[in-house]
Short mmCIF file of C-alpha atoms and ligand atoms in Angstrom, two decimals:
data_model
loop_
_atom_site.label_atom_id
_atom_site.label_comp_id
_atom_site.label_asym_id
_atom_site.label_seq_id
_atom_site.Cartn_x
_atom_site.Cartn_y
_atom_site.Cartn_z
CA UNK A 25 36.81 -45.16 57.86
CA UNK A 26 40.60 -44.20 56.87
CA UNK A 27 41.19 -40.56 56.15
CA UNK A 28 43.20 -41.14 53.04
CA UNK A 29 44.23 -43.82 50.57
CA UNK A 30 46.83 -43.61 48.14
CA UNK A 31 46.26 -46.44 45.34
CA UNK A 32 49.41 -47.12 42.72
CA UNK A 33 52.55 -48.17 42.76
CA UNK A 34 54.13 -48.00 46.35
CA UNK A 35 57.34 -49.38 47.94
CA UNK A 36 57.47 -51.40 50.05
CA UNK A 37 60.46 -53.69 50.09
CA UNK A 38 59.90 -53.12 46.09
CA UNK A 39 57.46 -51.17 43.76
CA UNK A 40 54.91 -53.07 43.74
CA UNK A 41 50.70 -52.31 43.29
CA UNK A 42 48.93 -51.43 46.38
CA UNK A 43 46.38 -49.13 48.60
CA UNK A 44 48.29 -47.30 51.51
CA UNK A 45 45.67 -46.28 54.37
CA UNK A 46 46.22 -43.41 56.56
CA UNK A 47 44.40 -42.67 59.68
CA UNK A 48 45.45 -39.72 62.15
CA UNK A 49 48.60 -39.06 60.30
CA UNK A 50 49.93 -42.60 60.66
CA UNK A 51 49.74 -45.98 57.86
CA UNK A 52 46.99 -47.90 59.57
CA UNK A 53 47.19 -50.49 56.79
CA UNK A 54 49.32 -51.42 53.55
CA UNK A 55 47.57 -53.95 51.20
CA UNK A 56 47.51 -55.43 47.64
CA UNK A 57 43.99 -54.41 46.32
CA UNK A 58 41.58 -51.66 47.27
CA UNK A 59 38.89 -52.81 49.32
CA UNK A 60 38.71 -50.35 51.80
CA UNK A 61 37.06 -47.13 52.24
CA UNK A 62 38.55 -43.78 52.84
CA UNK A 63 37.12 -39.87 52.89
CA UNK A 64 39.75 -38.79 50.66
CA UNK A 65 41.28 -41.39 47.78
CA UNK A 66 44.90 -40.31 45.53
CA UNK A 67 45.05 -42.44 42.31
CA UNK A 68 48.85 -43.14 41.22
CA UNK A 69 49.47 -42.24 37.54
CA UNK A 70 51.61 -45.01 35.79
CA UNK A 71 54.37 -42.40 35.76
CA UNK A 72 53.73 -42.10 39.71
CA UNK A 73 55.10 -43.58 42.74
CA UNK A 74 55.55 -43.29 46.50
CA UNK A 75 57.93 -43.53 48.60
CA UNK A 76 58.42 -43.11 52.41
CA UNK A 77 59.90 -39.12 52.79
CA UNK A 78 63.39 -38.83 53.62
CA UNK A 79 65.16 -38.41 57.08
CA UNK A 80 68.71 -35.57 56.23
CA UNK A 81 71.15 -36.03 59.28
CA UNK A 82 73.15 -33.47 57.97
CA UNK A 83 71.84 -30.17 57.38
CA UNK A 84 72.94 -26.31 58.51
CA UNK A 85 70.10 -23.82 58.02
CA UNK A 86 71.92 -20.92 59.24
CA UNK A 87 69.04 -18.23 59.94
CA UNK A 88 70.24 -15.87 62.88
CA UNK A 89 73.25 -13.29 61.93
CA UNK A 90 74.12 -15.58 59.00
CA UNK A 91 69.85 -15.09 57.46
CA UNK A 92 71.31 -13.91 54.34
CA UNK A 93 72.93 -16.82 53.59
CA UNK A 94 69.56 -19.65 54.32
CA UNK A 95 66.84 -19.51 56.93
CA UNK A 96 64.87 -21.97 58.73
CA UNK A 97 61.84 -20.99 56.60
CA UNK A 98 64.16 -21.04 53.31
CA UNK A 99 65.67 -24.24 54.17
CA UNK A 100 63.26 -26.40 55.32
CA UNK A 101 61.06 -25.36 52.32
CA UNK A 102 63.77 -26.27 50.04
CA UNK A 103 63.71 -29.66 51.84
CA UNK A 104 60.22 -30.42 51.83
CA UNK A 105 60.13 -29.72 47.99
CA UNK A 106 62.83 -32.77 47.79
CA UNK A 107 60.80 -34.76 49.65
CA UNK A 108 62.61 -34.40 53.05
CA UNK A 109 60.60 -34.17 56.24
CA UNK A 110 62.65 -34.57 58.74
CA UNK A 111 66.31 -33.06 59.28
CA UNK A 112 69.10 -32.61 61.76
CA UNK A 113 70.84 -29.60 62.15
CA UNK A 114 73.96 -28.75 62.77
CA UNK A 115 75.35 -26.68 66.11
CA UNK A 116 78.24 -24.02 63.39
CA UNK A 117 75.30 -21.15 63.31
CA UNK A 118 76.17 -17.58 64.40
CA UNK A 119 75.59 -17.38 67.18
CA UNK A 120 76.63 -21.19 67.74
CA UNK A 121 75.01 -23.74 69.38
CA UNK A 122 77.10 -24.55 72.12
CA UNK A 123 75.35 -23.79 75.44
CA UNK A 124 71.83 -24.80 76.51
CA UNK A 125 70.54 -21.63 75.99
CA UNK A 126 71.40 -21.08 72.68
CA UNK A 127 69.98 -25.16 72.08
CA UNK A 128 66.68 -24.02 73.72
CA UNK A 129 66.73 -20.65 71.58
CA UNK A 130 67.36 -22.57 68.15
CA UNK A 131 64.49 -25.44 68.71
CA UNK A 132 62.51 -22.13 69.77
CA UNK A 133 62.92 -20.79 66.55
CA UNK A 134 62.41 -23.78 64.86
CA UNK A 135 59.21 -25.01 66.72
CA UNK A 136 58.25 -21.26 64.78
CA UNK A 137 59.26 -21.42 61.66
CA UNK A 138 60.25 -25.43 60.37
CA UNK A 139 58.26 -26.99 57.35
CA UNK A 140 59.63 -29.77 58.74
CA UNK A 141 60.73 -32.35 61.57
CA UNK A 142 64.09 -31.52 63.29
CA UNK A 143 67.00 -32.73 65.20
CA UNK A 144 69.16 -30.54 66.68
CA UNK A 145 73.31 -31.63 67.25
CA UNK A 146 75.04 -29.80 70.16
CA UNK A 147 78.19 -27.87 69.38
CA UNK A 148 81.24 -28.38 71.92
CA UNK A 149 80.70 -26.30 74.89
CA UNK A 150 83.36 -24.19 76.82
CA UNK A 151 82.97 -26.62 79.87
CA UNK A 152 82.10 -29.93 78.75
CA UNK A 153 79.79 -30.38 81.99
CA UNK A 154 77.78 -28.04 79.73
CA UNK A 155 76.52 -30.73 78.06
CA UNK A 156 74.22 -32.24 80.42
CA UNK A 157 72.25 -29.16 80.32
CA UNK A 158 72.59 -28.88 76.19
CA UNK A 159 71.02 -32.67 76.51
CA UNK A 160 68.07 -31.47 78.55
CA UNK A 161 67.16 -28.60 76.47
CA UNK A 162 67.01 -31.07 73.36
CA UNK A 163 69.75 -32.18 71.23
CA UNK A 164 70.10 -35.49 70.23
CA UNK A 165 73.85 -35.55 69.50
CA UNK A 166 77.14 -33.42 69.49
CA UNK A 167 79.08 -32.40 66.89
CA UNK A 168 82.63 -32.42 66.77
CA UNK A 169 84.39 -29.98 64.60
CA UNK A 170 88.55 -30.22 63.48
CA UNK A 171 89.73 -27.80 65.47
CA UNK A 172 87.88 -29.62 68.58
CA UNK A 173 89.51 -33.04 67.79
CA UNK A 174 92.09 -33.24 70.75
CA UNK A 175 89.02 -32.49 73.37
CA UNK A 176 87.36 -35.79 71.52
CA UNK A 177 87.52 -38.10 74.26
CA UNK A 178 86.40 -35.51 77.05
CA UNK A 179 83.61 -34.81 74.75
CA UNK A 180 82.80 -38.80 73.74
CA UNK A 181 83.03 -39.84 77.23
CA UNK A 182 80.57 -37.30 78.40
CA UNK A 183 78.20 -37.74 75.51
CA UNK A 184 78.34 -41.56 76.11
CA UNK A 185 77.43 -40.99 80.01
CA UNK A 186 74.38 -38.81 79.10
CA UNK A 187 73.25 -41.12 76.33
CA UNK A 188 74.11 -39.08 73.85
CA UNK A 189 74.95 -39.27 70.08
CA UNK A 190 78.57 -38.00 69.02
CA UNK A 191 78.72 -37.00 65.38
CA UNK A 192 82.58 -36.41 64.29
CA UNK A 193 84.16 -34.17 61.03
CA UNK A 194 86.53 -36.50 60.42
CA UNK A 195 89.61 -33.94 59.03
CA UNK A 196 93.14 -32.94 60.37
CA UNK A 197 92.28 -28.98 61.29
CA UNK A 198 95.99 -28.04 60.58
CA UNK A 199 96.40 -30.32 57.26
CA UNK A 200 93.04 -28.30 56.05
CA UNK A 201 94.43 -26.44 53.22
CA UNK A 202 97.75 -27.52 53.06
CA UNK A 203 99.52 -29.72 50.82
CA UNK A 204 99.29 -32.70 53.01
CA UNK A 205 95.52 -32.07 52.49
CA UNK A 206 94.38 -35.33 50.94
CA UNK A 207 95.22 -37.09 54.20
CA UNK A 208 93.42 -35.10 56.15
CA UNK A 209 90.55 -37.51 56.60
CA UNK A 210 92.18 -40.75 56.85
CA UNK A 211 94.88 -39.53 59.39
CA UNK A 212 92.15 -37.99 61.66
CA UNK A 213 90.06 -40.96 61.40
CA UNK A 214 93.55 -43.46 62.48
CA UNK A 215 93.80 -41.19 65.19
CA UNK A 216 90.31 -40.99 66.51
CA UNK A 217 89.56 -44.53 65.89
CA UNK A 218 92.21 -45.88 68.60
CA UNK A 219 89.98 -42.85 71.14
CA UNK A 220 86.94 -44.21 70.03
CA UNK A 221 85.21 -46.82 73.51
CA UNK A 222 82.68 -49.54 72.52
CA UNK A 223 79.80 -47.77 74.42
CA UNK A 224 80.19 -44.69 72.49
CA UNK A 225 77.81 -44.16 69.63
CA UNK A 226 79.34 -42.58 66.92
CA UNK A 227 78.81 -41.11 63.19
CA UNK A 228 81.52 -40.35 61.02
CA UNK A 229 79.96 -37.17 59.04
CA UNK A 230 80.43 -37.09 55.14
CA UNK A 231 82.74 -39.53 54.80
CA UNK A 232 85.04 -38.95 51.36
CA UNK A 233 87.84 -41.00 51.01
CA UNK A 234 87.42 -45.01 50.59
CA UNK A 235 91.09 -44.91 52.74
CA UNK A 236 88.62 -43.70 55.50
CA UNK A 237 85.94 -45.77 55.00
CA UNK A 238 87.83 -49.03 55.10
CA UNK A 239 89.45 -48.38 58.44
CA UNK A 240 86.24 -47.38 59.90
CA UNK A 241 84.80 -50.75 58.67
CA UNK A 242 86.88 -52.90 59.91
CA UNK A 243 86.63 -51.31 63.08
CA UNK A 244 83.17 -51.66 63.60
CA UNK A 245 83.62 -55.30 62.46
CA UNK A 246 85.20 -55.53 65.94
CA UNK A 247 82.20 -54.80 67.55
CA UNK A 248 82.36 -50.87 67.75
CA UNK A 249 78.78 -49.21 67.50
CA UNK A 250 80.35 -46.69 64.28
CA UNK A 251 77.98 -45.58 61.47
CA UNK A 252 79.02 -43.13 58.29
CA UNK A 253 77.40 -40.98 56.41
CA UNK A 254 78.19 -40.33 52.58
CA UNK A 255 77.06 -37.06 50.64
CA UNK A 256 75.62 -36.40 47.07
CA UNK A 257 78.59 -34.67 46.16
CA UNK A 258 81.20 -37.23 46.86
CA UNK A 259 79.45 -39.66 45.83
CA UNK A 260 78.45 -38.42 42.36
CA UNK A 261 80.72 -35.55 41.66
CA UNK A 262 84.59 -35.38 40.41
CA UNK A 263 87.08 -32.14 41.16
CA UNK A 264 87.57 -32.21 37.79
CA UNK A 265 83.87 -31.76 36.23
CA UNK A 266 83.18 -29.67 39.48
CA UNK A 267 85.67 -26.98 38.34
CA UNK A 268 85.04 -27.35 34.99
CA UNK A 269 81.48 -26.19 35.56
CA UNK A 270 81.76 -23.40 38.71
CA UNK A 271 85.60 -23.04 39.40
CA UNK A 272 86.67 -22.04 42.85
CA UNK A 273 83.29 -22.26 44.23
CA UNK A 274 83.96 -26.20 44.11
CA UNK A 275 85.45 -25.61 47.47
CA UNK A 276 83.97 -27.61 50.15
CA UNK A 277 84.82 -29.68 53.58
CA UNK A 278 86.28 -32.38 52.84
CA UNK A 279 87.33 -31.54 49.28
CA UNK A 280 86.23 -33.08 46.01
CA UNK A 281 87.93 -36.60 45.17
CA UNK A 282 89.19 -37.76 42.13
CA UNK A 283 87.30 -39.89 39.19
CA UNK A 284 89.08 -42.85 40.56
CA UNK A 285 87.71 -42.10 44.23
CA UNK A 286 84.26 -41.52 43.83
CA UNK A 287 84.00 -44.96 41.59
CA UNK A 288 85.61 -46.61 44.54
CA UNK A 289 83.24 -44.62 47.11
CA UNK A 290 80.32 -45.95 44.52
CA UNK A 291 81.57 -49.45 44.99
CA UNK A 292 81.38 -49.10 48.60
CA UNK A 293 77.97 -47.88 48.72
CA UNK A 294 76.93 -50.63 47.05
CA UNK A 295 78.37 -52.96 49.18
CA UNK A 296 76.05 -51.80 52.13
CA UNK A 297 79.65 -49.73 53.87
CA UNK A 298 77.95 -46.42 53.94
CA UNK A 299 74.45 -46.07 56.47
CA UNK A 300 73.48 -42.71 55.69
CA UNK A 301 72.99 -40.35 52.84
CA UNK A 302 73.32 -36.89 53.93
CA UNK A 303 73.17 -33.75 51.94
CA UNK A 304 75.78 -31.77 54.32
CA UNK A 305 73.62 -29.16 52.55
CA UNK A 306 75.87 -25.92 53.80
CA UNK A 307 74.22 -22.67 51.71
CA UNK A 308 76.26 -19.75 50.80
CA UNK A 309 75.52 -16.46 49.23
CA UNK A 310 76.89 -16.34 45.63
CA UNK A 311 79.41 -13.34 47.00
CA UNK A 312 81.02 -15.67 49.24
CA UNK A 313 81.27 -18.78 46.95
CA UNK A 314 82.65 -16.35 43.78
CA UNK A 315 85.06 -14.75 46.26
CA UNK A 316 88.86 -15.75 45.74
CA UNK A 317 88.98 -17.96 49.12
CA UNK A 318 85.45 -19.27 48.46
CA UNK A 319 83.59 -20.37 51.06
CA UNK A 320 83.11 -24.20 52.09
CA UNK A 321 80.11 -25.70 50.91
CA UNK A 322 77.03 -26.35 48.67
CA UNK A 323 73.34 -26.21 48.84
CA UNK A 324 71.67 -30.04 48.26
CA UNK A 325 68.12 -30.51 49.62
CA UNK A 326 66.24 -29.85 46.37
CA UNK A 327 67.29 -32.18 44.47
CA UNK A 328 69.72 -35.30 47.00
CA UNK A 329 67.07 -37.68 47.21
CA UNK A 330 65.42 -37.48 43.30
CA UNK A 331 69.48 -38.05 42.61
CA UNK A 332 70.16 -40.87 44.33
CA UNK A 333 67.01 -42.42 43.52
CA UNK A 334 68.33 -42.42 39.56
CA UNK A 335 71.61 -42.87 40.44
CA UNK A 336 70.88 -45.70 42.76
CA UNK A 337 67.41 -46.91 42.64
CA UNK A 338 64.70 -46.73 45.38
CA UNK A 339 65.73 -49.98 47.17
CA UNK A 340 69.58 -48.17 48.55
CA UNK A 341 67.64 -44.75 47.65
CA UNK A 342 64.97 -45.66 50.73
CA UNK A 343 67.22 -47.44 53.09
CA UNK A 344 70.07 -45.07 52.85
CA UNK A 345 68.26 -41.64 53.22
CA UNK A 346 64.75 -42.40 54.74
CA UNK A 347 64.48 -45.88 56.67
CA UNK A 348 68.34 -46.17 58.44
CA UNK A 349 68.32 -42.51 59.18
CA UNK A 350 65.04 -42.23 60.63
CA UNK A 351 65.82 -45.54 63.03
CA UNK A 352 69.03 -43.42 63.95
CA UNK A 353 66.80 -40.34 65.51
CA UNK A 354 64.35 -43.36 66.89
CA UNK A 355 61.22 -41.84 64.74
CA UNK A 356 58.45 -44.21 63.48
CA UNK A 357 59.24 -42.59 59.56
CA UNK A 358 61.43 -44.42 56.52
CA UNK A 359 59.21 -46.80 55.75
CA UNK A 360 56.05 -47.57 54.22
CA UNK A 361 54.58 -49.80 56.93
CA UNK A 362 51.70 -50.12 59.16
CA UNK A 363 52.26 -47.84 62.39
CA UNK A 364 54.92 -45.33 60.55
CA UNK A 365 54.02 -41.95 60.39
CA UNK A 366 52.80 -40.79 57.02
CA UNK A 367 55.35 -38.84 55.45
CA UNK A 368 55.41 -40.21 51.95
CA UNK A 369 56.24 -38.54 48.70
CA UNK A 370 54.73 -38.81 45.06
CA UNK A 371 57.54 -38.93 42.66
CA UNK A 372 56.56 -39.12 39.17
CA UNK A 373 59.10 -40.15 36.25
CA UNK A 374 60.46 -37.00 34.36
CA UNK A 375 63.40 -35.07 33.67
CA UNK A 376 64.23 -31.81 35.03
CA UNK A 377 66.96 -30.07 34.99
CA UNK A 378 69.20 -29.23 38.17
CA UNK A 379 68.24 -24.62 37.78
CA UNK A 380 69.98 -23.37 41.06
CA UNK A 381 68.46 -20.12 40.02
CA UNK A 382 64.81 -21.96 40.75
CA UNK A 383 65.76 -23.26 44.40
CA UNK A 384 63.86 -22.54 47.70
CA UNK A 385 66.83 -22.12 49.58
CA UNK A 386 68.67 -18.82 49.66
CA UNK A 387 72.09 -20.69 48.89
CA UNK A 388 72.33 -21.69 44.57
CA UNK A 389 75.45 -22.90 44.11
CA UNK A 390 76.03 -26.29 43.40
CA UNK A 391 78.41 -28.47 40.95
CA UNK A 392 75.14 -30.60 40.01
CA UNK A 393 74.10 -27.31 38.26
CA UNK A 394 72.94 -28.41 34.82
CA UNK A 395 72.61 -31.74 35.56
CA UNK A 396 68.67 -33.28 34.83
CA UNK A 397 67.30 -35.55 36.61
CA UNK A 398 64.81 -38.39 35.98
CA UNK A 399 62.78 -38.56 38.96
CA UNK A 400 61.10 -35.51 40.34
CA UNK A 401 59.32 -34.57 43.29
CA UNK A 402 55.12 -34.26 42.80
CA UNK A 403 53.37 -34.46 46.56
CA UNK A 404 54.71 -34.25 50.03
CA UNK A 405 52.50 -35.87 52.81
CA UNK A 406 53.69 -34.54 56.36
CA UNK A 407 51.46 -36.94 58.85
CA UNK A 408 49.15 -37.72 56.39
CA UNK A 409 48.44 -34.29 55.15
CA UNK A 410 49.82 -32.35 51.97
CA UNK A 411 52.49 -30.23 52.85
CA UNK A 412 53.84 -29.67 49.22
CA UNK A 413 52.55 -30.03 46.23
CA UNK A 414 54.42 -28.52 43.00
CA UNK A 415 55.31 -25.30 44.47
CA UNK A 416 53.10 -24.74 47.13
CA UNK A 417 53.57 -25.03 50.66
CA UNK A 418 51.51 -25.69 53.01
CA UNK A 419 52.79 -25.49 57.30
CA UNK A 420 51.84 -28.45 59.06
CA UNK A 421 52.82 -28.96 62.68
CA UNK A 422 56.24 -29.92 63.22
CA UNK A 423 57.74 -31.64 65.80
CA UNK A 424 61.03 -31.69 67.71
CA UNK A 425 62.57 -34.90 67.66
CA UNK A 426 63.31 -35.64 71.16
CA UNK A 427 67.02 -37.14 72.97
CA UNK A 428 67.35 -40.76 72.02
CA UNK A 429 66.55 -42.76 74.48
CA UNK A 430 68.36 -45.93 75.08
CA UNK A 431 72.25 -46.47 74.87
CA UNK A 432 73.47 -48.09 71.37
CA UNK A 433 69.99 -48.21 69.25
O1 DOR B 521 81.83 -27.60 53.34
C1 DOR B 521 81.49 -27.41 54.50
N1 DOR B 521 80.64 -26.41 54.83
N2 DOR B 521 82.00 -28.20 55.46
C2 DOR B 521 81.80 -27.92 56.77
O2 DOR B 521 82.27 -28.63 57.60
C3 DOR B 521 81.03 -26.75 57.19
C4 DOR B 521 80.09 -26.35 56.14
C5 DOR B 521 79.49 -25.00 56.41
O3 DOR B 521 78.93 -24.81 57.49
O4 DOR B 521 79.54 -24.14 55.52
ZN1 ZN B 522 78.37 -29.90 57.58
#
């Protein structure tokens, strides 16, 4: 006998009719009709559908000295409610994550307090021997920073010895802010890509410009194991309407593009260039984004994956921000398949409107402000259990997602 079946439309390569069977938190079976038996049964309205949940490689919860600004309760409540349930952090908290006591400290504190599955990036240590120890105590990756770009092949080499993951922030530190700024991204990424070895593993984070993205593709074309990640915000948002709708608090890292950019980063997408969608969801308090030297950063895990599902449809929708990220952390989640874990989400077709004022998560500014949507977010299954359902949360276990274990997957 299953525990659960959910019985509607359900994707799986397509939406298509269907029974999904879950036993001990995992699909035991995905089939056409509805023969089967199961203690609990969830009937799909015609408005409903379900997808697998959503895998964010890009996330910074804050919590610690910065708790005013998100915490790990806040934010991984505000992703579960968009249907995320699994997320890596990132190492820029205060205090940062750059030894292994600090690493072991954070997944600590998140083993505590997470609505949801985590990954947890390394910052740059002091001594980059560090890192062996930052590996052990459980992150998955490191992250490279700007300012830390001319320690990038200490770092890389390391990470690549101890199997590691090496995420990169593609930007010039010193053109940040400057009126050489627009190159920021594409000169970094000329420079690192001539640093960059073929056993390295490497993501590009929140890749902007389609300057950038075109010299990392044809790199990778040559056999380099490169992957980059694309955010809601540069995908889907313009300087221009950004500004027109919050001002200064449009500031983020890397900036805003132009019309013309973000239709060219759109054409990219859909050419299969980008891997991951990633919210790069970075909360601030609304004193810090109104200030006059605003600072960097929106909030996104509410509402990233019901936008890119009507922006892009839940064929790129799944692939790009459940199935390739999940394969990327090496977890059994993104798709709706016998032997993945069951984290699914019920989204049902109707608008809402983008109300920053509504969100989970401590930080509410965001240019998608006003914006509504046409999907929305009904159920969250964690393992086979609810873990939201409009408004209400409900703690399931979490778990930490551990080092990657073989070279280049
Ligand atoms: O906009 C950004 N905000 N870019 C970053 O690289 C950091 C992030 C943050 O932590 O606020
Ligand atoms: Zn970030």
């Amino acid at each position: 006998m299953f525990d659960l079946v959910v019985r509607g439309r359900v994707f799986s390569g397509n939406l298509r009719q269907g029974s999904v069977y879950i036993k001990d938190g995992k699909i035991a079976r995905v089939t056409a009709d509805d023969s089967e038996r199961a203690e609990r049964r969830v009937l799909l309205r015609p408005n409903q559908f379900l997808l697998p949940a959503a895998t964010d490689l890009h996330v910074h919860l804050r919590d610690w000295n910065q708790a005013y600004k998100e915490t790990v309760e806040s934010g991984t409540k505000a992703a579960l409610s968009g249907g995320i349930t699994t997320i890596a952090e990132m190492p820029n908290t205060d205090p940062r994550l750059d030894t292994a006591e600090n690493v072991r400290r954070r997944i600590k504190l998140l083993r505590e307090r997470s609505y949801v599955d985590f990954a947890v990036h390394a910052g740059v240590p002091e001594r980059v021997s560090e890192l062996e120890r930052m590996r052990a105590a459980g992150s998955f990756a490191v992250k490279i920073y700007p300012q830390e770009m001319p320690r990038f092949r200490e770092v890389a080499l390391t990470a690549e010895r101890l199997g590691m993951k090496i995420a990169i922030h593609a930007e010039v530190g010193a053109m940040i802010g400057t009126s050489g700024e627009p190159l920021a991204e594409v000169d970094c990424v000329k420079g690192l890509l001539s640093l960059v070895g073929r056993g390295m593993n490497v993501r590009f984070a929140h890749i902007s410009t389609v300057a950038a993205a075109a010299l990392i593709n044809r790199k990778r074309g040559e056999g380099f194991n490169m992957r980059m990640e694309v955010t809601p915000h540069h995908l889907f948002m313009t300087r221009l309407l950004s500004e027109s709708r919050i001002g200064l608090a449009s500031s983020v890292r890397p900036p805003l593009r132009s019309g013309g950019n973000v239709r060219k980063v759109r054409s990219l997408l859909r050419r299969s260039v980008f891997d991951f969608y990633a919210t790069d969801h970075a909360p601030h308090s609304r004193k810090e984004k109104s200030s006059e030297n605003p600072a960097p950063g929106f909030s996104g895990l509410e509402f990233a994956f019901p936008l890119l599902l009507a922006r892009e449809g839940p064929g790129r929708a799944c692939k790009l921000y459940c199935e390739n990220p999940a394969k990327h952390l090496g977890i059994r989640k993104g798709l709706v398949e016998r032997g993945y874990e069951a984290d699914l989400v019920i989204f049902s077709r109707r608008s809402w409107p983008i109300d920053p004022s509504k969100f989970v998560s401590k930080g509410r500014v965001t240019p998608f402000e006003g914006d509504t949507l046409d999907y929305a977010v009904d159920i969250v299954f964690k393992a086979g259990r609810v873990a939201y359902e409009t408004n209400r949360f409900r703690k399931q276990g979490v778990t930490a997602v551990p080092p990657a274990a073989k070279k280049g997957d």
